[in-house]
Coordinates of C-alpha atoms in Angstrom, one line a residue:
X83 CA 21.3 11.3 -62.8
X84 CA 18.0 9.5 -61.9
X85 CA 20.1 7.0 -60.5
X86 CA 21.7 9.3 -58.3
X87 CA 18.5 11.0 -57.4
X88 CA 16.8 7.7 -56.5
X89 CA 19.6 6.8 -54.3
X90 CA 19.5 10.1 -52.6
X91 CA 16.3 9.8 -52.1
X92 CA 16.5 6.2 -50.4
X93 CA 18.9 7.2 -47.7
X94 CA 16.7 10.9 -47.0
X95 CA 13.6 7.9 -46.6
X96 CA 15.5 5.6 -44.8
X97 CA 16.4 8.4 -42.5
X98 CA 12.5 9.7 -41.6
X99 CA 11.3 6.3 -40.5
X100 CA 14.4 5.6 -38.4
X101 CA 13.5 5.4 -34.8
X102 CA 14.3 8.3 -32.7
X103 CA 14.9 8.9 -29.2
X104 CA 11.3 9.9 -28.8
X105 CA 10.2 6.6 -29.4
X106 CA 12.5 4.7 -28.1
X107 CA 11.1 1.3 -25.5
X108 CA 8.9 2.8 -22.6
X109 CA 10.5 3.5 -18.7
X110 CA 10.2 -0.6 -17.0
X111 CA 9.0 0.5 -13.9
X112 CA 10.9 -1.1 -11.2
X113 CA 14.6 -1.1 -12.4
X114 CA 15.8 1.1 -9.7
X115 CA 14.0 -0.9 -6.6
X116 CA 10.8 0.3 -5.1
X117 CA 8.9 3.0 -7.5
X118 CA 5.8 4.1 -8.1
X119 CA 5.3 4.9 -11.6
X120 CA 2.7 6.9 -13.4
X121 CA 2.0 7.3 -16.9
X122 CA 0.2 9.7 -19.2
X123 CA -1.3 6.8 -21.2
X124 CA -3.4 3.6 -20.5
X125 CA -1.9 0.8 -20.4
X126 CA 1.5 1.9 -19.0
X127 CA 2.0 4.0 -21.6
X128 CA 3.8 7.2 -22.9
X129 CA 5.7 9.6 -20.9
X130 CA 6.4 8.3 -16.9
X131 CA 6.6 10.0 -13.8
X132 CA 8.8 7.9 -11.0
X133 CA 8.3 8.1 -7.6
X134 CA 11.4 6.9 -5.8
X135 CA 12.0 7.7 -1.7
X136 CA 8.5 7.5 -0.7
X137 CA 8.4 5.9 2.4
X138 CA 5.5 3.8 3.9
X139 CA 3.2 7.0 5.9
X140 CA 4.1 9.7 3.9
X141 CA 2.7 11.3 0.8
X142 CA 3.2 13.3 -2.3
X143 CA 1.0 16.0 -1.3
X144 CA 0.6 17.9 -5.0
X145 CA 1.7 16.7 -8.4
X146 CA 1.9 20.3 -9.3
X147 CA 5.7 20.5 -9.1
X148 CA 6.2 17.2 -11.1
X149 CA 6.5 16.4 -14.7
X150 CA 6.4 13.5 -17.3
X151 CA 10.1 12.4 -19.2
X152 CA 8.5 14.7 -22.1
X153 CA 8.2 17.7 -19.4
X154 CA 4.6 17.9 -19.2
X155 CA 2.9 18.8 -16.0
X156 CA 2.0 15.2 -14.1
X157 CA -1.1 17.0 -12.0
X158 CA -4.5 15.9 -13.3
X159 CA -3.4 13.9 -16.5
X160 CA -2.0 10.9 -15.6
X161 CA -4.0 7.3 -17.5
X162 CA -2.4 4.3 -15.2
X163 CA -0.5 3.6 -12.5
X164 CA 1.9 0.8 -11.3
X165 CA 2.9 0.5 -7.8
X166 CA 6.2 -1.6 -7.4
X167 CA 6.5 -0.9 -3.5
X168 CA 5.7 -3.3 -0.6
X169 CA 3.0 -1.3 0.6
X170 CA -0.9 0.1 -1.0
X171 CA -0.8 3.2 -2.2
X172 CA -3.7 5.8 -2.5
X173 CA -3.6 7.8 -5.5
X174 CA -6.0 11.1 -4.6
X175 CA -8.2 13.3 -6.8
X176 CA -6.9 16.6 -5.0
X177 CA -4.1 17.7 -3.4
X178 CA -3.4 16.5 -0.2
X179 CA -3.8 19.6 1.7
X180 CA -2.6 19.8 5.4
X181 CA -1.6 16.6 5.0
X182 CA -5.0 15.6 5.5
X183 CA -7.6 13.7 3.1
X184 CA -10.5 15.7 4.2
X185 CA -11.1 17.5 0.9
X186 CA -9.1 14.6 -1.3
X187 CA -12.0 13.7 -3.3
X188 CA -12.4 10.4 -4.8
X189 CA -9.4 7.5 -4.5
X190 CA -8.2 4.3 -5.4
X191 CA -6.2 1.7 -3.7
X192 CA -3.4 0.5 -6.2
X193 CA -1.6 -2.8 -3.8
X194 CA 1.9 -3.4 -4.1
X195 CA 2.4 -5.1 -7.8
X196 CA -0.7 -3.9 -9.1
X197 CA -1.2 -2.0 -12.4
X198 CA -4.0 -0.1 -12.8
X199 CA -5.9 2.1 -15.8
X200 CA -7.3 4.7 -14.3
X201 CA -11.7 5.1 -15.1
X202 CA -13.6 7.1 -18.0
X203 CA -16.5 6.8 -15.4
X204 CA -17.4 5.7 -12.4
X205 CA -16.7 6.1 -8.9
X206 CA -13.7 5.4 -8.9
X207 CA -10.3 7.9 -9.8
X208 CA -11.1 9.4 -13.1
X209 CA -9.1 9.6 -15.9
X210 CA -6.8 12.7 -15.6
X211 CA -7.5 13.1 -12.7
X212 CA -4.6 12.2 -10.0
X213 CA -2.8 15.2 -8.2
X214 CA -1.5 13.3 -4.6
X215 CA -0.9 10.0 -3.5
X216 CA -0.2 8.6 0.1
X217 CA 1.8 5.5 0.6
X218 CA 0.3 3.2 3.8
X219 CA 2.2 1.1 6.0
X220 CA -0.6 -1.7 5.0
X221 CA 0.8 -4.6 3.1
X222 CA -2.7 -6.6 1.5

């Protein structure tokens, strides 16, 4: 019997630390062509958001609508950023209302290529804080 027992208890162990789909290997941004991914951690990690279509002089105006792979809201809580397009991009504080950065609040510039944690502090974009971006036709 405790031979039995230990053997069922083996496989239910075996079982919990399997990996699951949850934590299965991270989106690589980029395997689709030109994206613009976002993620809910530093470091290019946890849950992504991928921009694909986004042509050079247009924007995402509001994050609002969009959501992480684990369906939670990408407004105001994305960590880092990768841009794998040929163009900068400006990731916004605000929503780009009207089309217009008038009332965008604070920015950063993310070139094509770059990866980028977003700040704790600063001047820069904080932390949690992203809710538009704008692609540029500007190359460098």
């Amino acid at each position: 019997m405790k031979a039995v027992l230990g053997s069922v208890l083996t496989v239910v162990a075996s079982a919990a630390i399997a990996p699951s789909a949850a934590q299965a290997a991270p989106y690589q941004c980029g395997t689709y062509g030109e994206e613009i991914c976002f993620y809910e951690h530093w470091d290019l990690t946890g849950s992504t958001h991928v921009f694909r279509g986004v042509k050079p002089g247009t924007a995402v105006l509001d994050f609002r609508d969009f959501t992480y792979t684990n369906g939670r809201n990408l407004n105001d809580s994305a960590s880092s950023v990768v841009n794998l397009t040929s163009n900068i991009i400006v990731v916004y504080e605000h929503g780009l209302r009207n089309n217009t950065t008038a009332q965008a609040g604070r920015s950063v510039f993310v070139k094509p290529g770059e990866r980028k944690n977003f700040e704790l502090s600063g001047k820069g974009l904080l932390n949690d804080s992203a809710s538009s971006l704008f692609r540029s036709y500007q190359t460098s």
